[in-house]
PDB file of C-alpha atoms in Angstrom:
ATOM      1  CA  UNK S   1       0.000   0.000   0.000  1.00  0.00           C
ATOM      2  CA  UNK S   2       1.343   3.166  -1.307  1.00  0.00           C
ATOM      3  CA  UNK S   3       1.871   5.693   1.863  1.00  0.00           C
ATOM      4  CA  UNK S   4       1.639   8.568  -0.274  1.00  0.00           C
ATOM      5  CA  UNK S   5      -1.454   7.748  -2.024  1.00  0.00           C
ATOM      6  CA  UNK S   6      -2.773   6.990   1.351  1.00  0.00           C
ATOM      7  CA  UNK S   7      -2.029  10.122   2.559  1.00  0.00           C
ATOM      8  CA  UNK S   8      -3.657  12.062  -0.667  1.00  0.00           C
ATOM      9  CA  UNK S   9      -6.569  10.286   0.599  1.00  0.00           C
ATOM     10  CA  UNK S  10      -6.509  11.443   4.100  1.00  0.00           C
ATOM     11  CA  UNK S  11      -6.483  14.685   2.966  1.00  0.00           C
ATOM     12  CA  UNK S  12      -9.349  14.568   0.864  1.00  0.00           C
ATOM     13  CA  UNK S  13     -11.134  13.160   3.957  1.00  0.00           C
ATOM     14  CA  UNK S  14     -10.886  15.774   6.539  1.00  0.00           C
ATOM     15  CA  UNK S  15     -13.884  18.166   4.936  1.00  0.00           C
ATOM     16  CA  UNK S  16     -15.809  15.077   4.271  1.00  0.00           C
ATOM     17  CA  UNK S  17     -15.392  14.134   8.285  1.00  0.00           C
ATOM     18  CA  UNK S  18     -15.677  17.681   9.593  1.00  0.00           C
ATOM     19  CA  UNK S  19     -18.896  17.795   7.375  1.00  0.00           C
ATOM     20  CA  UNK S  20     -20.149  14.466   8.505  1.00  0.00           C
ATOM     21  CA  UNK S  21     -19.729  14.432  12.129  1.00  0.00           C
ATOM     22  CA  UNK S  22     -22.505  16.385  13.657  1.00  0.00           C
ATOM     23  CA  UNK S  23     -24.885  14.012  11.830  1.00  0.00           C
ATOM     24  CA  UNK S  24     -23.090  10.778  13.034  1.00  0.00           C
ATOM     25  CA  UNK S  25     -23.479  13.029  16.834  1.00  0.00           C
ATOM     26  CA  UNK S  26     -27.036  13.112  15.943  1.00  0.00           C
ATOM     27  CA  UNK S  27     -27.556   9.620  15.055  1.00  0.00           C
ATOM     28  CA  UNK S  28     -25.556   8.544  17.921  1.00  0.00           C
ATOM     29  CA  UNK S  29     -28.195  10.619  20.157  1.00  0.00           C
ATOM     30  CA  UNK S  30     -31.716   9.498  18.116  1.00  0.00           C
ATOM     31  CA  UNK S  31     -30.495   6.243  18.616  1.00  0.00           C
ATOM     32  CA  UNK S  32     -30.341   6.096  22.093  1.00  0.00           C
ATOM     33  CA  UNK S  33     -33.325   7.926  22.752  1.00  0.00           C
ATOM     34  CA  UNK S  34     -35.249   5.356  20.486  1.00  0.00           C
ATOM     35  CA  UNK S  35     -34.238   2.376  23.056  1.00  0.00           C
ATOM     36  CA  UNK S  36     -30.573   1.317  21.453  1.00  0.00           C
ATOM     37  CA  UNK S  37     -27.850   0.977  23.918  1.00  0.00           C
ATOM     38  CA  UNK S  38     -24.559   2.532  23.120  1.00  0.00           C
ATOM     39  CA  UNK S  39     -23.063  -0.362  22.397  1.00  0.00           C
ATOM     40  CA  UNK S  40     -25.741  -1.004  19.413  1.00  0.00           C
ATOM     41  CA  UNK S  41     -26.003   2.444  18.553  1.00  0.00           C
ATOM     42  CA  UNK S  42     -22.129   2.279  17.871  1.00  0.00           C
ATOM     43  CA  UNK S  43     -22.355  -1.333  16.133  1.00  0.00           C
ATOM     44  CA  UNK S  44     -25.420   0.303  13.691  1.00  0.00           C
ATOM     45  CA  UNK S  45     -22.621   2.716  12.409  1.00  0.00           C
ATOM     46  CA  UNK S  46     -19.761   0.001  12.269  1.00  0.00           C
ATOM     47  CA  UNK S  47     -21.920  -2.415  10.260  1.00  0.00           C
ATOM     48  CA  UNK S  48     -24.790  -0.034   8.308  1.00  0.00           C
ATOM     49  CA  UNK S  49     -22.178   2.718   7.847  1.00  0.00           C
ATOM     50  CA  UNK S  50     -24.998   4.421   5.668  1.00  0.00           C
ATOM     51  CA  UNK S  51     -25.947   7.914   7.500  1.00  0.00           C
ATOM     52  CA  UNK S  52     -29.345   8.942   5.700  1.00  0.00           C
ATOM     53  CA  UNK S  53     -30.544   5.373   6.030  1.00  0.00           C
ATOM     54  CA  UNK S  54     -29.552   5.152   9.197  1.00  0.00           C
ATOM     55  CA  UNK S  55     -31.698   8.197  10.114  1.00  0.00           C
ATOM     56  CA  UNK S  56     -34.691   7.772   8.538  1.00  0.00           C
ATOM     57  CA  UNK S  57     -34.826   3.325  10.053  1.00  0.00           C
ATOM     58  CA  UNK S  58     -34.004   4.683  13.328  1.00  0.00           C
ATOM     59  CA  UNK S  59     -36.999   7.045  12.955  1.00  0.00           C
ATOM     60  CA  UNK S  60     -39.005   4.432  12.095  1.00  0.00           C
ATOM     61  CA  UNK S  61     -38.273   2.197  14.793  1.00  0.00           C
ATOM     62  CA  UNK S  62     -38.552   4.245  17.296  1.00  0.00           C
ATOM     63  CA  UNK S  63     -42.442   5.342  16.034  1.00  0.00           C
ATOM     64  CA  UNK S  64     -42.631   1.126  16.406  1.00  0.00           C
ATOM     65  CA  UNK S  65     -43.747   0.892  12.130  1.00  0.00           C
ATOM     66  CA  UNK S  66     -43.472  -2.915  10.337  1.00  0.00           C
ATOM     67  CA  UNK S  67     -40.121  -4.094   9.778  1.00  0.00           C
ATOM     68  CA  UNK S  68     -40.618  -4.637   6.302  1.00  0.00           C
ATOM     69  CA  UNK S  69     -41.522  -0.737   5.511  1.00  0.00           C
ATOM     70  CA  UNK S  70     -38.417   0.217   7.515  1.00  0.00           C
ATOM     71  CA  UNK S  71     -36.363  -2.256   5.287  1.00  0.00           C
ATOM     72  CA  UNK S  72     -38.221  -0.564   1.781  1.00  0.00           C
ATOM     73  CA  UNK S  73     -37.429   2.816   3.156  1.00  0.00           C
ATOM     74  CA  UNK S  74     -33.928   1.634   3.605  1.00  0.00           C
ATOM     75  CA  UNK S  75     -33.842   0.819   0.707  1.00  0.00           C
ATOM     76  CA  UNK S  76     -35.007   3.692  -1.108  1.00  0.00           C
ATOM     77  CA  UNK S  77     -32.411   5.984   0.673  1.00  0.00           C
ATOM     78  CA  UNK S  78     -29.462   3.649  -0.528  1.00  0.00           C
ATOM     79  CA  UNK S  79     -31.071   2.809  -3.958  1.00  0.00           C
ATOM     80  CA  UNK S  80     -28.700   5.236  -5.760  1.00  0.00           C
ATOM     81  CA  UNK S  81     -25.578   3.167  -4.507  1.00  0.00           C
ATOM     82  CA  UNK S  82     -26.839   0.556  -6.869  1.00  0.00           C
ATOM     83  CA  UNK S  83     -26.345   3.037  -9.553  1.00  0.00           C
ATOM     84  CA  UNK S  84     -22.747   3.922  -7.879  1.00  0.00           C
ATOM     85  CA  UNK S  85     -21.272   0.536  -7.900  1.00  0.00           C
ATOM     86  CA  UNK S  86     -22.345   0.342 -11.214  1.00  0.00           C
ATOM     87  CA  UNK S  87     -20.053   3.965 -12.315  1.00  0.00           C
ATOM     88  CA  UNK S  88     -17.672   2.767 -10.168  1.00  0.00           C
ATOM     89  CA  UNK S  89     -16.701  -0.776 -11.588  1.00  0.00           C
ATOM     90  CA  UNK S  90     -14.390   0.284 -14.298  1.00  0.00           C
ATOM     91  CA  UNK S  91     -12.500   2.096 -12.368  1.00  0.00           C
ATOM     92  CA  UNK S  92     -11.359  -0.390  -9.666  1.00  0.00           C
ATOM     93  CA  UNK S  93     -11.145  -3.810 -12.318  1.00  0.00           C
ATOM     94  CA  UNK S  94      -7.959  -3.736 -11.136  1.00  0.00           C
ATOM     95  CA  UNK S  95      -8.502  -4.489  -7.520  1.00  0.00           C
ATOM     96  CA  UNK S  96      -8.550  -8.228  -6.286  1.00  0.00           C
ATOM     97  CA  UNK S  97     -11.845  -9.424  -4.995  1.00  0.00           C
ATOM     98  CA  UNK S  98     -11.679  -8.631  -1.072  1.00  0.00           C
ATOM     99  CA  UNK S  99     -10.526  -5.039  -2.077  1.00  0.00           C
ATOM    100  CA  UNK S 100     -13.394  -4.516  -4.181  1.00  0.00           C
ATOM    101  CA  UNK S 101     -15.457  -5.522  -1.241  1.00  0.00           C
ATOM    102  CA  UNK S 102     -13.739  -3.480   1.078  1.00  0.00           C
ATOM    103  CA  UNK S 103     -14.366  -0.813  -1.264  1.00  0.00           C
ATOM    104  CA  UNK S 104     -17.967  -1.167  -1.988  1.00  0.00           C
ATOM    105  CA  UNK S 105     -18.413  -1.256   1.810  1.00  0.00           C
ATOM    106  CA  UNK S 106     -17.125   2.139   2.295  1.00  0.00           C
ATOM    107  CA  UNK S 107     -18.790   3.228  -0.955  1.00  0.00           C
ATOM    108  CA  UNK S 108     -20.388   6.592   0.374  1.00  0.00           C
ATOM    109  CA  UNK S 109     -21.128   9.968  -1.967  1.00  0.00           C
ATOM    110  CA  UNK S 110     -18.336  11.324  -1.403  1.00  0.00           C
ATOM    111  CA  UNK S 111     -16.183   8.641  -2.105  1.00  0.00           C
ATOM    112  CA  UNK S 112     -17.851   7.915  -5.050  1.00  0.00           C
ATOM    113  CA  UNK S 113     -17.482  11.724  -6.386  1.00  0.00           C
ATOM    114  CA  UNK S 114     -13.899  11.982  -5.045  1.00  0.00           C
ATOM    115  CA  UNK S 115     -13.003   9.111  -7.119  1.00  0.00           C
ATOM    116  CA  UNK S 116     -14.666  10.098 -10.152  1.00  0.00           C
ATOM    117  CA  UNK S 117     -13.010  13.349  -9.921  1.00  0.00           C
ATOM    118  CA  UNK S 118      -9.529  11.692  -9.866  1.00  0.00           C
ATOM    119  CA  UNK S 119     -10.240   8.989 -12.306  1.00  0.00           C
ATOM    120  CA  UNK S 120     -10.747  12.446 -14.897  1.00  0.00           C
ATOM    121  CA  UNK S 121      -7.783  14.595 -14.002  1.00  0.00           C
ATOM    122  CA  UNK S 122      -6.077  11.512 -15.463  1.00  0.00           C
ATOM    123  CA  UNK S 123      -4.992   9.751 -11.874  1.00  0.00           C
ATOM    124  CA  UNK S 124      -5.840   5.417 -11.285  1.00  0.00           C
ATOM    125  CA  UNK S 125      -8.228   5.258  -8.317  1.00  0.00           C
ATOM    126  CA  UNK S 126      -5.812   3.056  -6.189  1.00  0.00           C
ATOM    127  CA  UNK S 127      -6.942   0.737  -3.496  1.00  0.00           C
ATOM    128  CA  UNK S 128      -4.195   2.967  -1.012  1.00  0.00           C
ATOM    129  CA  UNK S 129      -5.815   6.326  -1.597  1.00  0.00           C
ATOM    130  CA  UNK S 130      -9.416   4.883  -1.483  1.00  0.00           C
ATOM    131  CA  UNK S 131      -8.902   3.588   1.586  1.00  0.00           C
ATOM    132  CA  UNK S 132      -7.511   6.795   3.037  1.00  0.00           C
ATOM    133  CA  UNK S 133      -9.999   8.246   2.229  1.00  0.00           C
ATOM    134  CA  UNK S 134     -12.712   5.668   3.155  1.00  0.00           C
ATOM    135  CA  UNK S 135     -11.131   4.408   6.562  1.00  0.00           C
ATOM    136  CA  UNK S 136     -10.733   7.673   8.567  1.00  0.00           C
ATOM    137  CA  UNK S 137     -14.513   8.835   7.241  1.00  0.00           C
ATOM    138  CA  UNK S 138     -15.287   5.648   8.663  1.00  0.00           C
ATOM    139  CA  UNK S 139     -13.867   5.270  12.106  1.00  0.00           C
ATOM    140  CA  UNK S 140     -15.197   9.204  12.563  1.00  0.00           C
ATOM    141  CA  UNK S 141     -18.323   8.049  11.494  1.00  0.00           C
ATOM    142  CA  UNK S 142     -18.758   5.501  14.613  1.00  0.00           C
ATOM    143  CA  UNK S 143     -16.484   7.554  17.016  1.00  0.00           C
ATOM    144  CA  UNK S 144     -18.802  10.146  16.434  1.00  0.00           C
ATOM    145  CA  UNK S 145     -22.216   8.184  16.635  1.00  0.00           C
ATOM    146  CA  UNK S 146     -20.543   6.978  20.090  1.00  0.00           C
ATOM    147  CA  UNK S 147     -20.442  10.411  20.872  1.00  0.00           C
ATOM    148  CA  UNK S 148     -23.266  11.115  20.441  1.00  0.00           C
ATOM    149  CA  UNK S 149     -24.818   8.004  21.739  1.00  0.00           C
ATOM    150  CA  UNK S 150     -23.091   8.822  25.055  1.00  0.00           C
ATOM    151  CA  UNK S 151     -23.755  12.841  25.364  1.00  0.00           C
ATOM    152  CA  UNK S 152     -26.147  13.063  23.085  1.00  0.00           C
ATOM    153  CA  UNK S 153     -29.025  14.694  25.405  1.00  0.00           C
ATOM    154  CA  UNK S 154     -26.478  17.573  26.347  1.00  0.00           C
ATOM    155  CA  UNK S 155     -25.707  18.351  22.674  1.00  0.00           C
ATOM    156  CA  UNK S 156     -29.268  18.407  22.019  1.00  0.00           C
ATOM    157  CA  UNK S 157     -30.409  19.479  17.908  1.00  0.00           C
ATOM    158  CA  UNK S 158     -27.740  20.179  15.748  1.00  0.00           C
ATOM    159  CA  UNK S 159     -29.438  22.994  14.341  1.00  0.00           C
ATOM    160  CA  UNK S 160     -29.551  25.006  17.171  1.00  0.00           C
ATOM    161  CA  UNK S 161     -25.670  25.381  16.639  1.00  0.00           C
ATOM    162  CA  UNK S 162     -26.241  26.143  12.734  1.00  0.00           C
ATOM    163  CA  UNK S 163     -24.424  22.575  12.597  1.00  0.00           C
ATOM    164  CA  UNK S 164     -26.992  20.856  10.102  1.00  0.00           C
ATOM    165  CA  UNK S 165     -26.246  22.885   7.271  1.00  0.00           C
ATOM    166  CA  UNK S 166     -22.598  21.753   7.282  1.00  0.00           C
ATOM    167  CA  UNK S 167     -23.545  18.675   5.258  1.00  0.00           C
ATOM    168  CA  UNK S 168     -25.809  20.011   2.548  1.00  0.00           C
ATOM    169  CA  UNK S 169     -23.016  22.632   1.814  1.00  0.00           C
ATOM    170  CA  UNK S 170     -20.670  20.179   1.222  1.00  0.00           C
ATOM    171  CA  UNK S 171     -22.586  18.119  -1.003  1.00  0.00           C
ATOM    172  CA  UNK S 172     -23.649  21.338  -2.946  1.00  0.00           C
ATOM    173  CA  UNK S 173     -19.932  21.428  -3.373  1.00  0.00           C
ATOM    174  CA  UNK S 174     -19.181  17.823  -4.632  1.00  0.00           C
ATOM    175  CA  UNK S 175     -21.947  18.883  -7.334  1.00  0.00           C
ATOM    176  CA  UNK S 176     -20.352  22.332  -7.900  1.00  0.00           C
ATOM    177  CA  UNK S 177     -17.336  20.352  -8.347  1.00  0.00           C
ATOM    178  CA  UNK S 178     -18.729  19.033 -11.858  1.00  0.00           C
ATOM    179  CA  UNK S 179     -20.716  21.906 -13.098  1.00  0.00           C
ATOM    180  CA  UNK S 180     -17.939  22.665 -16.563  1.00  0.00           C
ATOM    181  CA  UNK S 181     -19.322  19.498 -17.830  1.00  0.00           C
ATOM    182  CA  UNK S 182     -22.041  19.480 -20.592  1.00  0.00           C
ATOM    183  CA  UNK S 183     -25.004  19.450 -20.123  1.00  0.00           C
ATOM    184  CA  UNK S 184     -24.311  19.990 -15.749  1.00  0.00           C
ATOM    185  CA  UNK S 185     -27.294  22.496 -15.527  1.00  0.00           C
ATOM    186  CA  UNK S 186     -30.541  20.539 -17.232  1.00  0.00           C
ATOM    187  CA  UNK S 187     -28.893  17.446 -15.242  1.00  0.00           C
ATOM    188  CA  UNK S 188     -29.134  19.367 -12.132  1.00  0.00           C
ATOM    189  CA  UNK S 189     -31.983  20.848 -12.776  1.00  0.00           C
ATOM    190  CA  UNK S 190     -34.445  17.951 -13.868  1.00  0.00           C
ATOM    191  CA  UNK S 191     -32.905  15.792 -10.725  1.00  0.00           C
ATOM    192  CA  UNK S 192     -33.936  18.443  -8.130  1.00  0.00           C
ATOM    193  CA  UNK S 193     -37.382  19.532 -10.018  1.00  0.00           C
ATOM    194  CA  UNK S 194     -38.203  15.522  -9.624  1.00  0.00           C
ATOM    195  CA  UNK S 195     -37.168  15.555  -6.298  1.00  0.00           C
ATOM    196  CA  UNK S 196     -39.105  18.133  -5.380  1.00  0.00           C
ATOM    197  CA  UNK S 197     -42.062  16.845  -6.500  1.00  0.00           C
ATOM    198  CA  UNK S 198     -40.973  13.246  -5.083  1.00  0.00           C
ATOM    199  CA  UNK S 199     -41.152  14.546  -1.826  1.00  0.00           C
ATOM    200  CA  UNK S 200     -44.421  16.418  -2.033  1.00  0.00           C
ATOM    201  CA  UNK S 201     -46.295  13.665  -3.706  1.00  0.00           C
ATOM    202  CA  UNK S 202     -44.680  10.400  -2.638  1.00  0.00           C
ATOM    203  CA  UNK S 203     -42.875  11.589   0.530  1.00  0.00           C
ATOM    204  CA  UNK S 204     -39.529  11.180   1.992  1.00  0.00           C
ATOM    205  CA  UNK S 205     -37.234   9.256   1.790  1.00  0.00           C
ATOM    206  CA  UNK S 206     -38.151   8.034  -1.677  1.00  0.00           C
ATOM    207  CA  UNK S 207     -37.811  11.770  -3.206  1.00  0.00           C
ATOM    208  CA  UNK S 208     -33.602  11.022  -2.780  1.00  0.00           C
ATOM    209  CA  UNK S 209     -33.940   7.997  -4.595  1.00  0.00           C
ATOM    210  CA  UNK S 210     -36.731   9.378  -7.474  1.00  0.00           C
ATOM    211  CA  UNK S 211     -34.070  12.453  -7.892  1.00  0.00           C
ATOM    212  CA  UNK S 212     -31.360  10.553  -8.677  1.00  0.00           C
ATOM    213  CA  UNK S 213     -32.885   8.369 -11.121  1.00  0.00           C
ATOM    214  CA  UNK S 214     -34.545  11.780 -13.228  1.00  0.00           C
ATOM    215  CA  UNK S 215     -30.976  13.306 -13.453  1.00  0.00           C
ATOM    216  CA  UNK S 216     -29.819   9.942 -14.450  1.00  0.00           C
ATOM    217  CA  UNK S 217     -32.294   9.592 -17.424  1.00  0.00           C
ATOM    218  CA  UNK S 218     -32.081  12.818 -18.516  1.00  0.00           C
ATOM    219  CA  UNK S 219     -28.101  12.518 -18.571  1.00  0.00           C
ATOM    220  CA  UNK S 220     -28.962   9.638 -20.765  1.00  0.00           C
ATOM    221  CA  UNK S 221     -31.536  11.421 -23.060  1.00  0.00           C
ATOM    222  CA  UNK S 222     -29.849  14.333 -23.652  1.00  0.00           C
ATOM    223  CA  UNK S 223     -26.864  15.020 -26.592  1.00  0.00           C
ATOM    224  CA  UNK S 224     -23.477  13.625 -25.786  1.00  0.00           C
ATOM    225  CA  UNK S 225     -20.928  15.838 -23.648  1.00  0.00           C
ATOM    226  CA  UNK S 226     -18.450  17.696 -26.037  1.00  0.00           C
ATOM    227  CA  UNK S 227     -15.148  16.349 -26.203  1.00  0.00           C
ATOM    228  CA  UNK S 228     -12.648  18.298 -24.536  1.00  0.00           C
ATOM    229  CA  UNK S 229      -8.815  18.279 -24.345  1.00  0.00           C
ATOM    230  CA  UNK S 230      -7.498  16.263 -21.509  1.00  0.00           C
ATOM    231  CA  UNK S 231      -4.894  18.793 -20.108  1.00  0.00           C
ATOM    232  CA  UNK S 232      -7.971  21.370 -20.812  1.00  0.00           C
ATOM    233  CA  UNK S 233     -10.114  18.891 -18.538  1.00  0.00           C
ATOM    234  CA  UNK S 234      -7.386  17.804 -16.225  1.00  0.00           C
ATOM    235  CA  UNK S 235      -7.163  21.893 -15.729  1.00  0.00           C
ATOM    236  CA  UNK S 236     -10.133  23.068 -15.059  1.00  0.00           C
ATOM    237  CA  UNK S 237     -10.605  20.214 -12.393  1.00  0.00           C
ATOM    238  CA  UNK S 238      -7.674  20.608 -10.731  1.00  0.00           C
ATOM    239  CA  UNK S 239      -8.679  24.374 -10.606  1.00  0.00           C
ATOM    240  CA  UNK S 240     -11.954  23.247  -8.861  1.00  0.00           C
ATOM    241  CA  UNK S 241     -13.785  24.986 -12.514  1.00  0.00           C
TER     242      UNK S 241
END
């Protein structure tokens, strides 16, 4: 394992964990209050390691709903990882069977962006720099939902502090992170108009789901991107254009 590569990783997970942790706080504290003990609370994150999922089934436990409509809503939340793996296969053929499980495992959106970003400024997605970036999101992840799980009812809402718009912002920047490539805006667009309407019509959580699928198809439907240059595109990406 390349200790450089591992490191370029790292770096790239800081935001990602600064970002992440008041929600795995938050989780740590719903989770608790809905009858887990910390020790399961913890274990949820270690084994789940999904944090909208893990939300919106802890939710629904608590309110006591059937297991099976906690297990579709689930699934709904984490139905776009289906279309993730599927992006993400050519770029880790090279990895031997346990690393592309250990990969998938820690598959989360910003892995999946980060690694699409350096597959086009012309860099291999190694199995060292995804797991530097995957393993430290990952132990913050369940140190955090501890956290939480343990002082959870002193921390109290997240967005009391302003803390819940920490994540949001930096998944508007993942997107922003793509928007010189064609047709970025009518993707963007038809994703969050169907989303919208998802989740005034069907209701939450499916509207993630129903979102990603509409910017999907219409990415499909729509003329293919021009063909730039690829020191032009390694450029521009590297210059965060």
């Amino acid at each position: 394992m390349s200790r450089s590569e591992f490191g370029d990783g790292v770096a790239k997970a800081v935001p990602v964990i600064i970002s992440a942790s008041p929600f795995a706080v938050l989780f740590g504290a719903i989770a608790v209050a809905n009858g887990l003990t910390v020790f399961e609370a913890g274990l949820t994150s270690a084994t789940v390691f999904a944090g909208a999922s893990q939300l919106v089934g802890i939710e629904l436990f608590g309110n006591h709903v059937p297991a099976w409509l906690i297990i579709l809503s689930v699934f709904a939340v984490n139905f776009r990882h289906v279309l993730y793996s599927a992006a993400l296969t050519p770029l880790i053929e090279h990895f031997s069977l346990g690393q592309k499980a250990a990969t998938l495992f820690l598959l989360t959106d910003p892995q999946f962006a980060e690694s699409l970003k350096r597959r086009e400024i012309g860099k291999q997605v190694t199995f060292s720099w995804y797991m530097g970036l995957g393993l430290p999101i990952f132990v913050a992840w369940v140190a955090m939902t501890l956290v939480g799980a343990f002082f959870g009812k002193l921390i109290g809402d997240p967005a009391r502090f302003g803390l819940d718009v920490l994540l949001p912002i930096y998944f508007m920047a993942l997107v922003l992170g793509f928007r010189r490539r064609s047709n970025f805006l009518p993707v963007v667009a038809v994703s969050a108009v169907a989303s919208v309407i998802a989740h005034k019509t069907v209701g939450s959580p499916w509207h993630v789901s129903i979102g990603a699928i509409a910017g999907v198809l219409a990415a499909a439907l729509m003329p293919p991107p021009v063909k730039r240059k690829p020191d032009e595109e390694a450029h521009s990406l590297e210059a965060g254009q």
